[in-house]
Every structure is written in structure tokens, then in C-alpha cells.
Tab-separated table of C-alpha atoms in Angstrom:
chain	number	residue	atom	x	y	z
A	25	UNK	CA	-50.897	-119.783	-1.746
A	26	UNK	CA	-51.760	-117.239	0.941
A	27	UNK	CA	-55.476	-117.972	1.247
A	28	UNK	CA	-56.926	-118.017	4.740
A	29	UNK	CA	-60.278	-119.694	5.239
A	30	UNK	CA	-62.596	-117.494	7.297
A	31	UNK	CA	-65.507	-119.871	7.855
A	32	UNK	CA	-69.180	-120.324	7.030
A	33	UNK	CA	-71.272	-117.270	6.136
A	34	UNK	CA	-74.715	-118.507	5.206
A	35	UNK	CA	-76.977	-121.556	5.168
A	36	UNK	CA	-80.709	-121.320	4.353
A	37	UNK	CA	-83.056	-121.555	7.319
A	38	UNK	CA	-85.304	-123.884	5.288
A	39	UNK	CA	-88.425	-121.979	6.365
A	40	UNK	CA	-89.303	-120.691	2.897
A	41	UNK	CA	-91.204	-122.936	0.501
A	42	UNK	CA	-88.826	-122.148	-2.365
A	43	UNK	CA	-85.692	-122.569	-0.198
A	44	UNK	CA	-85.701	-125.864	1.660
A	45	UNK	CA	-82.025	-126.693	1.134
A	46	UNK	CA	-78.757	-125.547	-0.434
A	47	UNK	CA	-77.078	-122.199	-1.009
A	48	UNK	CA	-75.198	-123.260	-4.112
A	49	UNK	CA	-72.751	-121.531	-6.507
A	50	UNK	CA	-72.369	-118.190	-4.665
A	51	UNK	CA	-71.763	-115.377	-7.152
A	52	UNK	CA	-70.411	-112.019	-5.994
A	53	UNK	CA	-71.275	-108.485	-7.096
A	54	UNK	CA	-69.601	-105.479	-5.462
A	55	UNK	CA	-72.034	-102.657	-4.679
A	56	UNK	CA	-70.179	-99.889	-2.851
A	57	UNK	CA	-69.514	-100.963	0.719
A	58	UNK	CA	-71.478	-104.192	0.267
A	59	UNK	CA	-70.932	-107.451	-1.544
A	60	UNK	CA	-74.123	-108.973	-2.880
A	61	UNK	CA	-73.943	-112.765	-3.019
A	62	UNK	CA	-76.446	-114.424	-5.323
A	63	UNK	CA	-76.934	-118.152	-4.764
A	64	UNK	CA	-79.079	-121.044	-5.976
A	65	UNK	CA	-81.403	-122.733	-3.506
A	66	UNK	CA	-83.768	-125.705	-3.806
A	67	UNK	CA	-87.395	-126.357	-2.979
A	68	UNK	CA	-88.724	-129.650	-1.634
A	69	UNK	CA	-88.858	-131.064	-5.190
A	70	UNK	CA	-85.201	-130.234	-5.809
A	71	UNK	CA	-85.933	-127.360	-8.207
A	72	UNK	CA	-83.492	-124.435	-8.043
A	73	UNK	CA	-84.208	-120.729	-7.805
A	74	UNK	CA	-81.806	-117.840	-7.239
A	75	UNK	CA	-81.862	-115.287	-4.418
A	76	UNK	CA	-79.205	-113.270	-2.570
A	77	UNK	CA	-77.774	-111.947	0.649
A	78	UNK	CA	-75.639	-108.847	1.170
A	79	UNK	CA	-72.541	-108.796	3.355
A	80	UNK	CA	-70.216	-106.095	4.608
A	81	UNK	CA	-67.384	-105.635	2.089
A	82	UNK	CA	-65.032	-104.892	4.990
A	83	UNK	CA	-66.137	-108.024	6.879
A	84	UNK	CA	-67.944	-110.567	4.662
A	85	UNK	CA	-68.805	-112.715	7.672
A	86	UNK	CA	-71.360	-110.034	8.629
A	87	UNK	CA	-74.688	-110.438	6.829
A	88	UNK	CA	-76.460	-107.112	6.300
A	89	UNK	CA	-79.501	-108.272	4.333
A	90	UNK	CA	-81.213	-111.551	3.429
A	91	UNK	CA	-83.541	-111.203	0.433
A	92	UNK	CA	-86.852	-112.977	1.188
A	93	UNK	CA	-87.823	-113.884	-2.392
A	94	UNK	CA	-86.304	-115.497	-5.474
A	95	UNK	CA	-85.147	-112.959	-8.049
A	96	UNK	CA	-86.545	-115.013	-10.939
A	97	UNK	CA	-88.919	-117.948	-11.057
A	98	UNK	CA	-88.706	-121.182	-13.008
A	99	UNK	CA	-89.066	-121.194	-16.767
A	100	UNK	CA	-92.241	-122.148	-18.608
A	101	UNK	CA	-92.981	-125.853	-19.138
A	102	UNK	CA	-90.808	-127.267	-21.894
A	103	UNK	CA	-88.149	-124.527	-21.721
A	104	UNK	CA	-84.497	-125.047	-20.872
A	105	UNK	CA	-84.859	-123.755	-17.297
A	106	UNK	CA	-88.231	-125.151	-16.266
A	107	UNK	CA	-86.680	-127.006	-13.295
A	108	UNK	CA	-83.877	-124.705	-12.254
A	109	UNK	CA	-82.281	-121.257	-12.453
A	110	UNK	CA	-78.763	-121.398	-10.999
A	111	UNK	CA	-76.746	-118.182	-11.005
A	112	UNK	CA	-73.401	-118.225	-12.828
A	113	UNK	CA	-72.024	-114.674	-12.848
A	114	UNK	CA	-73.207	-111.093	-12.479
A	115	UNK	CA	-72.223	-107.962	-14.430
A	116	UNK	CA	-73.076	-104.294	-14.143
A	117	UNK	CA	-74.041	-103.030	-17.607
A	118	UNK	CA	-74.982	-99.365	-17.429
A	119	UNK	CA	-77.999	-99.110	-15.156
A	120	UNK	CA	-78.784	-102.787	-15.609
A	121	UNK	CA	-77.484	-105.904	-13.899
A	122	UNK	CA	-76.969	-108.909	-16.152
A	123	UNK	CA	-77.120	-112.424	-14.784
A	124	UNK	CA	-75.698	-115.328	-16.733
A	125	UNK	CA	-77.079	-118.533	-15.313
A	126	UNK	CA	-77.390	-122.278	-15.707
A	127	UNK	CA	-80.873	-123.374	-16.675
A	128	UNK	CA	-81.728	-126.997	-16.101
A	129	UNK	CA	-84.548	-129.367	-16.848
A	130	UNK	CA	-85.126	-132.984	-15.973
A	131	UNK	CA	-83.858	-135.477	-18.516
A	132	UNK	CA	-85.035	-138.758	-19.962
A	133	UNK	CA	-82.237	-141.192	-20.722
A	134	UNK	CA	-79.924	-139.124	-18.468
A	135	UNK	CA	-80.885	-137.347	-15.223
A	136	UNK	CA	-80.942	-133.764	-16.506
A	137	UNK	CA	-80.078	-131.282	-19.235
A	138	UNK	CA	-78.365	-127.928	-18.629
A	139	UNK	CA	-77.559	-124.846	-20.724
A	140	UNK	CA	-76.600	-121.190	-20.216
A	141	UNK	CA	-79.173	-118.404	-20.095
A	142	UNK	CA	-79.181	-114.628	-19.696
A	143	UNK	CA	-81.503	-112.504	-17.562
A	144	UNK	CA	-81.525	-108.737	-17.032
A	145	UNK	CA	-82.529	-106.618	-14.027
A	146	UNK	CA	-83.662	-103.009	-14.263
A	147	UNK	CA	-84.542	-102.582	-10.578
A	148	UNK	CA	-81.111	-102.924	-9.025
A	149	UNK	CA	-80.991	-106.711	-9.024
A	150	UNK	CA	-84.136	-107.374	-6.991
A	151	UNK	CA	-85.811	-109.131	-9.914
A	152	UNK	CA	-84.684	-110.380	-13.321
A	153	UNK	CA	-86.386	-110.932	-16.657
A	154	UNK	CA	-85.128	-113.409	-19.225
A	155	UNK	CA	-83.446	-111.823	-22.223
A	156	UNK	CA	-84.724	-114.819	-24.207
A	157	UNK	CA	-86.952	-117.765	-23.403
A	158	UNK	CA	-84.156	-120.026	-24.613
A	159	UNK	CA	-80.448	-120.337	-23.825
A	160	UNK	CA	-77.668	-118.114	-25.161
A	161	UNK	CA	-75.019	-120.873	-25.021
A	162	UNK	CA	-76.317	-124.371	-25.659
A	163	UNK	CA	-75.474	-127.711	-27.215
A	164	UNK	CA	-73.968	-127.567	-30.701
A	165	UNK	CA	-72.710	-130.037	-33.271
A	166	UNK	CA	-69.313	-129.830	-31.541
A	167	UNK	CA	-70.665	-129.713	-27.990
A	168	UNK	CA	-73.491	-132.258	-28.048
A	169	UNK	CA	-74.108	-132.831	-24.337
A	170	UNK	CA	-74.471	-129.727	-22.157
A	171	UNK	CA	-73.253	-126.248	-21.209
A	172	UNK	CA	-73.265	-124.751	-17.715
A	173	UNK	CA	-71.722	-122.435	-15.115
A	174	UNK	CA	-71.042	-119.381	-17.318
A	175	UNK	CA	-68.540	-116.829	-16.044
A	176	UNK	CA	-68.460	-113.606	-18.068
A	177	UNK	CA	-66.296	-110.493	-18.105
A	178	UNK	CA	-66.356	-107.526	-20.493
A	179	UNK	CA	-62.952	-106.364	-21.669
A	180	UNK	CA	-62.177	-103.692	-24.286
A	181	UNK	CA	-65.655	-104.037	-25.772
A	182	UNK	CA	-65.446	-107.831	-26.059
A	183	UNK	CA	-67.532	-110.132	-23.892
A	184	UNK	CA	-65.625	-113.220	-22.765
A	185	UNK	CA	-67.180	-116.339	-21.289
A	186	UNK	CA	-65.648	-119.380	-19.660
A	187	UNK	CA	-68.119	-122.171	-19.056
A	188	UNK	CA	-68.540	-125.890	-18.424
A	189	UNK	CA	-69.071	-128.056	-21.506
A	190	UNK	CA	-70.086	-131.707	-21.450
A	191	UNK	CA	-67.790	-134.355	-22.920
A	192	UNK	CA	-69.909	-137.420	-22.215
A	193	UNK	CA	-72.134	-139.282	-19.820
A	194	UNK	CA	-70.544	-142.322	-18.207
A	195	UNK	CA	-72.323	-145.028	-16.223
A	196	UNK	CA	-71.023	-145.410	-12.659
A	197	UNK	CA	-72.690	-147.878	-10.284
A	198	UNK	CA	-75.654	-148.078	-12.673
A	199	UNK	CA	-76.115	-144.282	-12.708
A	200	UNK	CA	-75.325	-141.945	-15.598
A	201	UNK	CA	-72.811	-139.317	-14.458
A	202	UNK	CA	-71.620	-136.337	-16.564
A	203	UNK	CA	-68.039	-135.517	-17.464
A	204	UNK	CA	-67.346	-131.911	-18.433
A	205	UNK	CA	-64.487	-129.507	-19.123
A	206	UNK	CA	-64.063	-125.732	-19.221
A	207	UNK	CA	-64.289	-123.988	-22.605
A	208	UNK	CA	-64.300	-120.423	-23.947
A	209	UNK	CA	-66.701	-118.287	-25.993
A	210	UNK	CA	-66.853	-114.603	-26.905
A	211	UNK	CA	-69.408	-112.065	-28.060
A	212	UNK	CA	-69.739	-108.528	-29.392
A	213	UNK	CA	-72.924	-107.796	-27.446
A	214	UNK	CA	-73.192	-110.330	-24.602
A	215	UNK	CA	-76.220	-111.946	-26.227
A	216	UNK	CA	-75.026	-113.739	-29.368
A	217	UNK	CA	-72.057	-115.965	-28.567
A	218	UNK	CA	-69.341	-117.530	-30.673
A	219	UNK	CA	-68.663	-120.914	-29.102
A	220	UNK	CA	-65.096	-121.465	-30.254
A	221	UNK	CA	-64.871	-125.034	-28.913
A	222	UNK	CA	-61.609	-124.034	-27.191
A	223	UNK	CA	-60.591	-126.357	-24.349
A	224	UNK	CA	-59.130	-124.278	-21.510
A	225	UNK	CA	-58.153	-126.777	-18.800
A	226	UNK	CA	-56.996	-130.262	-19.877
A	227	UNK	CA	-58.270	-133.082	-17.677
A	228	UNK	CA	-55.766	-134.720	-15.346
A	229	UNK	CA	-57.428	-138.074	-16.172
A	230	UNK	CA	-60.315	-139.247	-18.348
A	231	UNK	CA	-62.827	-139.372	-15.490
A	232	UNK	CA	-62.180	-135.855	-14.203
A	233	UNK	CA	-64.949	-133.245	-14.476
A	234	UNK	CA	-64.083	-129.518	-14.390
A	235	UNK	CA	-66.574	-126.664	-14.039
A	236	UNK	CA	-67.541	-123.364	-12.354
A	237	UNK	CA	-64.657	-121.152	-13.513
A	238	UNK	CA	-64.066	-117.811	-11.818
A	239	UNK	CA	-61.648	-115.525	-13.665
A	240	UNK	CA	-59.755	-112.433	-12.529
A	241	UNK	CA	-57.823	-110.143	-14.849
A	242	UNK	CA	-54.280	-109.703	-13.579
A	243	UNK	CA	-51.429	-107.456	-14.743
A	244	UNK	CA	-49.682	-110.346	-16.462
A	245	UNK	CA	-52.778	-112.098	-17.800
A	246	UNK	CA	-55.620	-114.037	-16.224
A	247	UNK	CA	-56.115	-116.180	-13.161
A	248	UNK	CA	-58.809	-118.857	-12.893
A	249	UNK	CA	-60.153	-120.757	-9.938
A	250	UNK	CA	-62.428	-123.691	-10.744
A	251	UNK	CA	-64.029	-126.875	-9.399
A	252	UNK	CA	-62.908	-130.366	-10.301
A	253	UNK	CA	-64.012	-133.826	-9.204
A	254	UNK	CA	-63.733	-137.512	-10.049
A	255	UNK	CA	-66.671	-139.349	-11.598
A	256	UNK	CA	-66.555	-142.032	-8.876
A	257	UNK	CA	-67.449	-141.448	-5.207
A	258	UNK	CA	-67.801	-137.691	-5.661
A	259	UNK	CA	-70.831	-137.075	-3.430
A	260	UNK	CA	-68.838	-136.079	-0.333
A	261	UNK	CA	-66.550	-139.079	-0.889
A	262	UNK	CA	-62.929	-139.465	-1.942
A	263	UNK	CA	-63.684	-138.072	-5.413
A	264	UNK	CA	-65.572	-134.988	-4.175
A	265	UNK	CA	-65.057	-131.506	-5.579
A	266	UNK	CA	-61.853	-129.624	-4.870
A	267	UNK	CA	-60.751	-126.137	-5.948
A	268	UNK	CA	-58.187	-125.901	-8.733
A	269	UNK	CA	-56.086	-123.021	-10.017
A	270	UNK	CA	-54.834	-122.066	-13.496
A	271	UNK	CA	-53.147	-119.083	-15.156
A	272	UNK	CA	-53.123	-117.721	-18.710
A	273	UNK	CA	-51.606	-114.866	-20.672
A	274	UNK	CA	-54.450	-114.662	-23.222
A	275	UNK	CA	-57.503	-116.284	-21.580
A	276	UNK	CA	-57.473	-119.122	-24.114
A	277	UNK	CA	-54.455	-121.291	-23.300
A	278	UNK	CA	-54.249	-122.084	-19.601
A	279	UNK	CA	-51.571	-123.648	-17.416
A	280	UNK	CA	-52.852	-125.652	-14.503
A	281	UNK	CA	-51.101	-124.822	-11.244
A	282	UNK	CA	-50.559	-126.888	-8.146
A	283	UNK	CA	-53.665	-127.208	-5.998
A	284	UNK	CA	-53.694	-124.594	-3.232
A	285	UNK	CA	-52.885	-126.370	0.027
A	286	UNK	CA	-54.867	-123.833	2.040
A	287	UNK	CA	-58.086	-124.431	0.059
A	288	UNK	CA	-58.586	-128.020	1.170
A	289	UNK	CA	-61.402	-129.509	3.278
A	290	UNK	CA	-60.913	-128.834	6.964
A	291	UNK	CA	-61.825	-130.563	10.212
A	292	UNK	CA	-65.235	-132.115	10.704
A	293	UNK	CA	-67.400	-129.115	9.916
A	294	UNK	CA	-69.356	-127.684	7.015
A	295	UNK	CA	-66.544	-128.193	4.454
A	296	UNK	CA	-64.959	-131.358	5.829
A	297	UNK	CA	-65.550	-133.412	2.661
A	298	UNK	CA	-65.938	-130.959	-0.221
A	299	UNK	CA	-64.716	-127.569	-1.483
A	300	UNK	CA	-66.644	-126.428	-4.550
A	301	UNK	CA	-67.822	-123.624	-6.836
A	302	UNK	CA	-65.358	-120.781	-6.102
A	303	UNK	CA	-66.223	-117.155	-6.848
A	304	UNK	CA	-63.442	-114.590	-6.511
A	305	UNK	CA	-63.789	-110.829	-6.210
A	306	UNK	CA	-61.600	-107.848	-5.390
A	307	UNK	CA	-63.332	-105.469	-2.982
A	308	UNK	CA	-61.599	-102.258	-1.942
A	309	UNK	CA	-58.176	-103.737	-2.622
A	310	UNK	CA	-58.837	-107.036	-0.823
A	311	UNK	CA	-59.315	-110.334	-2.602
A	312	UNK	CA	-62.022	-112.717	-1.390
A	313	UNK	CA	-63.166	-116.146	-2.499
A	314	UNK	CA	-66.652	-117.451	-1.748
A	315	UNK	CA	-67.217	-121.196	-2.049
A	316	UNK	CA	-69.443	-124.119	-1.110
A	317	UNK	CA	-68.677	-126.966	1.242
A	318	UNK	CA	-70.265	-130.372	1.727
A	319	UNK	CA	-73.210	-131.619	-0.279
A	320	UNK	CA	-72.821	-129.286	-3.284
A	321	UNK	CA	-73.995	-126.365	-1.175
A	322	UNK	CA	-76.310	-128.161	1.223
A	323	UNK	CA	-74.085	-127.006	4.102
A	324	UNK	CA	-74.083	-123.414	2.815
A	325	UNK	CA	-71.210	-121.221	1.669
A	326	UNK	CA	-68.247	-119.544	3.302
A	327	UNK	CA	-65.260	-117.482	2.288
A	328	UNK	CA	-61.501	-117.152	2.290
A	329	UNK	CA	-59.278	-114.093	2.050
A	330	UNK	CA	-56.003	-113.696	0.184
A	331	UNK	CA	-53.359	-112.463	2.621
A	332	UNK	CA	-50.098	-111.236	1.098
């Protein structure tokens, strides 16, 4: 695969009370000659909020703007996103910007609970308001554990979502760890979703966890880049996140491709142990991928470019 890694773009300065660590799950939105990159960052209590930077679409290593505030605060006590708002994907819908996101709250018997929410901006993406206080894609009788990392496109009037769905929690070294796969849902309005319980990417083994899909429409179908990890030693260890690749003719049935050799951890730097949470975008005819490195985004995010 002709990807060329271009290096680190951004890591929080840790000087803001709401942004002490992490720039996780970068999500790209093309705005003319700029690419806006929304990301999730954590306060000193580990709670996540979303903010953004803007980079030059001709040279994404060049930061043009660093937004000084979160675009949406935590949810009310008891709601699905009271402890975290983690961006998933962004869409332009008329004069609005829609943000699908992962809301999370601290758990009881397991460490946390996550589900997919929707928020809408009417001021150009500087702030967002929840479309609903609750999630739009959540646990069901067929998906009893969790949903997360929604990636949404609108195609011929149909909204299509690929997202992470929990299969189980498994105990590893006396800690409950989640196992999840990528599934598909669709909608007529982007608000009410039909969770079809369609498995998109089969696991390569029973302890593999797959999430954070990023889908591009291609002439001959669809292309997905996603994150996968083992359930053992995955915190910057041998089982840490890597970037996978799959293709599909219909967006439902996917064929997993060989891992891209040029999207592997490199050297001893910011992505020496982990490559995670890819977000792909085509900007002015060029294809870019933004992704996290070590520590699930603690080391920041960088980018790669597809070179034919």
C-alpha cells in the first residue's frame, strides 16, 4: 500500500484544565482550504471532551488554528455521556454540522459504558448541542453490551453508519476488558437508526477487538480502515492497536485485506508501540489518513498520505 507516514501533527500542551492529556480519535472535516480535525481530550479526572484544530489542506503538518475551548461539555448526571464526549465522525448537513460521537459513563461491575450520540452545530462547528439527551444507537436485545465509534456517510438519501459493537467483557489479569466488532446500521433521517445486527469484519481470533471504522466510497464499492487489537497486553504492548484494511462492494459484506506494511509502528517515537483510530479524507484530490500513536492518543496524532 502506498501510504507514507508524515509524522506527528498535534499533542495537547496540557495547560488547559479540560485538556490535560490525549488528543484521541481525530476526525476530519474538509472546509475549503482547511481540514478541521476534531479530537477527544481528557481532564485530570480522565473525563473526555471534544475540541479541534485546523490544518492547511495542502500541508496538514501546518497548524493554522487551535480552538481554545471544548465544543460541547459533559452530559448531565445520569446520562449516557456524563463522563465523556468522544468525537466519531462529522458531516455537513445544509448549514449545520452534525457530530456523531461516543458518549461514555463510568460503570459498576465493568469499568465503563459507551453508546453513540448525535449533536448538531449551527455556528459553523464552534459549539454543538445534543440532538437528544440520550443515545441514538445503544444497547439492544441483540447487542447487549455497548456501541461506540460511529462513522456515518449520507448516500442517495440513506444514512449509513458503521460502528463498534460489544460482544462481551472478558477478564484478563483480574481486569474486565471489552471485546467488540464492527457492525452496520442505516437511517432515513440520521436520527432514528435501524441497527441491523450485521457483522462487517469477522474477528481473526476470539480475543480480537475491532473498532473505529473510517469508510471511503470508491468507484468499485467501499474501502474501510479500522483499529484492531488483542485483549491481552494491548496497552502499548505486543497486543496494541494496529490499523486494518477491508473492502466491500455493498458496505455490508466486507473482505479483510492484508495489513498495510507502511502503517506499522515506527522507530522509538510517538507511534513506536501503537497505531490506532484512523480517519481518512480526500482533500483536493489527495488522500490523507489521520491516526493516533502510543497510549490511545496520549502521544497525540499524526498523518499519512497516499502516494500513487
